[in-house]
mmCIF file of C-alpha atoms in Angstrom:
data_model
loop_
_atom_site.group_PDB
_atom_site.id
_atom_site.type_symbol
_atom_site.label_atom_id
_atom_site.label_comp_id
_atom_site.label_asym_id
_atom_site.label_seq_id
_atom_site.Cartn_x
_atom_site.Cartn_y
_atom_site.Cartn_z
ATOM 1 C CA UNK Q 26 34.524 -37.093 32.289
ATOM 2 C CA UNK Q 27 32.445 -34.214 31.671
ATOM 3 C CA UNK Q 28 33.228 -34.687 27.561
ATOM 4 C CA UNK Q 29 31.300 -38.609 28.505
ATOM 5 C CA UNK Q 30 28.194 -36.710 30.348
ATOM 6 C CA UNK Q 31 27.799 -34.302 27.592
ATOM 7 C CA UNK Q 32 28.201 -36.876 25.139
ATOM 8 C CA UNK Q 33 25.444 -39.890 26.819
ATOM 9 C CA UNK Q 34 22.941 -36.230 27.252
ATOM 10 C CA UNK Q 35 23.700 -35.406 23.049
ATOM 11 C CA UNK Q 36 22.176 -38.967 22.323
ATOM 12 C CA UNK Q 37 19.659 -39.491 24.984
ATOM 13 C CA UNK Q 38 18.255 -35.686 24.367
ATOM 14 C CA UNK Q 39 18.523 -35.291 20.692
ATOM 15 C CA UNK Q 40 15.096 -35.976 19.776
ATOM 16 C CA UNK Q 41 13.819 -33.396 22.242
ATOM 17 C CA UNK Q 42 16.332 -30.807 21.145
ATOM 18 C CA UNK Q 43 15.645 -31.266 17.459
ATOM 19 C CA UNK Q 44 12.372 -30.963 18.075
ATOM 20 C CA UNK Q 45 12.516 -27.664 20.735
ATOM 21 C CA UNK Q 46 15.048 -26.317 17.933
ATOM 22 C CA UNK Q 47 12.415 -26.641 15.218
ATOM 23 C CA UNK Q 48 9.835 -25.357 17.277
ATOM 24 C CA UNK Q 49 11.966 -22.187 18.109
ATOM 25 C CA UNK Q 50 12.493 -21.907 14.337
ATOM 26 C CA UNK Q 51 8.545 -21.889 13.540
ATOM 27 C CA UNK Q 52 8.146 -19.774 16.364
ATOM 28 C CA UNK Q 53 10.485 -17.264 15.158
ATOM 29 C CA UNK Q 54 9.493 -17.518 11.787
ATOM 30 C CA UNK Q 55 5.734 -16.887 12.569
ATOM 31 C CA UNK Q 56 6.846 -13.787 14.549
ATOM 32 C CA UNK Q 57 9.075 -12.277 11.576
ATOM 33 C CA UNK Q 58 6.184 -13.347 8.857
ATOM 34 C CA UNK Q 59 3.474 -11.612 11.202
ATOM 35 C CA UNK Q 60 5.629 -8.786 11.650
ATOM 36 C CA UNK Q 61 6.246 -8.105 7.698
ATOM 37 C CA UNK Q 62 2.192 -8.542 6.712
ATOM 38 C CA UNK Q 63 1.491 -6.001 9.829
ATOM 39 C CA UNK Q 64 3.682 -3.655 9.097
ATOM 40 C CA UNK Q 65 2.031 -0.342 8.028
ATOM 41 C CA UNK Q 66 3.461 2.392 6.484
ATOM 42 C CA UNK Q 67 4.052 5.951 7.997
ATOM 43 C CA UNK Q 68 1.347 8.191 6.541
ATOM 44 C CA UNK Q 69 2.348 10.752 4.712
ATOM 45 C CA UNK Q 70 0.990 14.700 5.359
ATOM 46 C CA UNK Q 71 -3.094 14.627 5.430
ATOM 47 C CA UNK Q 72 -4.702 15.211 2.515
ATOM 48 C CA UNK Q 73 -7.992 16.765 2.528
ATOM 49 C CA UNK Q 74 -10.958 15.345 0.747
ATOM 50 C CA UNK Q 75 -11.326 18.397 -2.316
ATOM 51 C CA UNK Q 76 -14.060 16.112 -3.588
ATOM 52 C CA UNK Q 77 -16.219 16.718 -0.644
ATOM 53 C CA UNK Q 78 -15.667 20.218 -0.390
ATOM 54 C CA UNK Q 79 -16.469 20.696 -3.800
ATOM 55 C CA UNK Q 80 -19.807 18.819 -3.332
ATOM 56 C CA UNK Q 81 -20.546 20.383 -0.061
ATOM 57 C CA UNK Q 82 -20.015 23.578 -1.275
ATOM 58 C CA UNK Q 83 -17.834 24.689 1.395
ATOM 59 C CA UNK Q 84 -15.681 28.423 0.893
ATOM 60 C CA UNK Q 85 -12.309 28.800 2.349
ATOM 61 C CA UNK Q 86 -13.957 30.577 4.869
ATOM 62 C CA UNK Q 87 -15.514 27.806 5.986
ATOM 63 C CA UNK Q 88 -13.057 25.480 5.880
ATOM 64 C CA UNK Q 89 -10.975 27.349 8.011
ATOM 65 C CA UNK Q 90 -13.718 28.364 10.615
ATOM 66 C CA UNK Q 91 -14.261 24.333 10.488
ATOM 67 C CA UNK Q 92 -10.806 23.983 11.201
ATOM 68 C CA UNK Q 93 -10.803 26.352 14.186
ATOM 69 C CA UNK Q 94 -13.882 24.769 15.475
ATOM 70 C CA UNK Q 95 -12.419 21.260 15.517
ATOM 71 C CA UNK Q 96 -9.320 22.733 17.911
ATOM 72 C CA UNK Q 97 -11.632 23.949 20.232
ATOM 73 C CA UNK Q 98 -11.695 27.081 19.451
ATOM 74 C CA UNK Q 99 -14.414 29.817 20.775
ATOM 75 C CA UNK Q 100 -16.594 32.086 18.190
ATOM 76 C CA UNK Q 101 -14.498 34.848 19.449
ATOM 77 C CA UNK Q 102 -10.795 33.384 19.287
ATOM 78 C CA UNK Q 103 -11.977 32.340 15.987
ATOM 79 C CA UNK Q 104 -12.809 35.836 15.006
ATOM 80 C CA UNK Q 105 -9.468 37.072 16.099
ATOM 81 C CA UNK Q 106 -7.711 34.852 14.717
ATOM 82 C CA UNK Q 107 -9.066 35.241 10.898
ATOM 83 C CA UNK Q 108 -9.346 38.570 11.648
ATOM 84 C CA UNK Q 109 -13.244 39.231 11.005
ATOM 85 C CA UNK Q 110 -16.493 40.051 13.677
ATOM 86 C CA UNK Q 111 -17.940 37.456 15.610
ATOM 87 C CA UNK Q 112 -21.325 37.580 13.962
ATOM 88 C CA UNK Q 113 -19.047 36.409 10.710
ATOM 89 C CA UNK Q 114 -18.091 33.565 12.224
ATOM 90 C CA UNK Q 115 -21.583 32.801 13.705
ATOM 91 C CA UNK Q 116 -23.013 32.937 10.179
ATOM 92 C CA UNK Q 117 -19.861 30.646 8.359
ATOM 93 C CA UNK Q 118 -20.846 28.144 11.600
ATOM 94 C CA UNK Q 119 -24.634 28.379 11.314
ATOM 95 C CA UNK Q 120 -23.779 27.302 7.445
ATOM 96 C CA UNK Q 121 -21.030 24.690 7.953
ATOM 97 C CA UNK Q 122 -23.992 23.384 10.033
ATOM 98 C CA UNK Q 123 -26.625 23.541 7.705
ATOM 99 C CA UNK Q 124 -24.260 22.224 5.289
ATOM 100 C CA UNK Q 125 -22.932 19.230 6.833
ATOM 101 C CA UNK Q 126 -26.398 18.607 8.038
ATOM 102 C CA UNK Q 127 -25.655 18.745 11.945
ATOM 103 C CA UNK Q 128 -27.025 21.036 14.880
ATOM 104 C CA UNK Q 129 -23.646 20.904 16.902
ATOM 105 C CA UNK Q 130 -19.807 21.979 17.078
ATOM 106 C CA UNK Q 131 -19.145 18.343 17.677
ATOM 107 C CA UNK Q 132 -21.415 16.845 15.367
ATOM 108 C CA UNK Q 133 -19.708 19.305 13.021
ATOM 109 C CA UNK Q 134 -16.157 18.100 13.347
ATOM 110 C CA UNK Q 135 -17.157 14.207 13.600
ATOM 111 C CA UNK Q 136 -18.494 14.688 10.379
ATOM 112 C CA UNK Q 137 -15.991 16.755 8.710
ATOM 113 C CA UNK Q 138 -13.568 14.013 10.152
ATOM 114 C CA UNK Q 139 -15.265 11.032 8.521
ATOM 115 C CA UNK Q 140 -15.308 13.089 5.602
ATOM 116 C CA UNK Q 141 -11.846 13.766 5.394
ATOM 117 C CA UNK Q 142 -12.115 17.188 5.625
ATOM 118 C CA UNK Q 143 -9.944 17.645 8.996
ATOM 119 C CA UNK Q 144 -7.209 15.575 10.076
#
């Protein structure tokens, strides 16, 4: 009996299934194809711009009070840390400033970011 009831439902439903089945399949198939053309790569270790140091005519110095300032670091944790006076770092920050063109820590380290100079 219940062979009969699948057997009338096979015929009287078959358009709909065929039709939910290929609608599954396009869904599916838009998901996987969306998937593959969004898929981005892992990126690999940062890279700083050289280009833009070069032209800015930034010293290592520099770069690495730059660094310092963009984790927040104080002109005196800064000075510890690379091991010179504060009024050293004052003077690599006053011309990081002048040579990025900015009046501000923040400023600063927005630029250097769009620059690629800091992750």
């Amino acid at each position: 009996m219940q062979w009969l009831e699948y057997r009338f439902q096979a015929r009287a439903l078959s358009r709909e299934i065929y039709i939910a089945l290929i609608g599954v399949a396009f869904a599916a198939g838009g998901v996987w194809v969306g998937w593959k053309l969004n898929a981005r790569k892992a990126p690999g270790p940062f890279q700083p711009n050289t280009a833009a140091v070069a032209s800015l005519g930034l010293t290592r110095q520099e770069v690495k009070v730059l660094e310092r300032l963009a984790a927040g670091q104080s002109n005196k944790e800064i000075a510890r840390t690379l091991g010179v006076s504060p009024n050293t770092v004052k003077t690599h920050a006053a011309n990081l400033f002048s040579k990025l063109e900015v009046s501000r820590r923040t400023q600063a380290v927005r630029k250097a970011r769009d620059l690629h100079l800091l992750p």
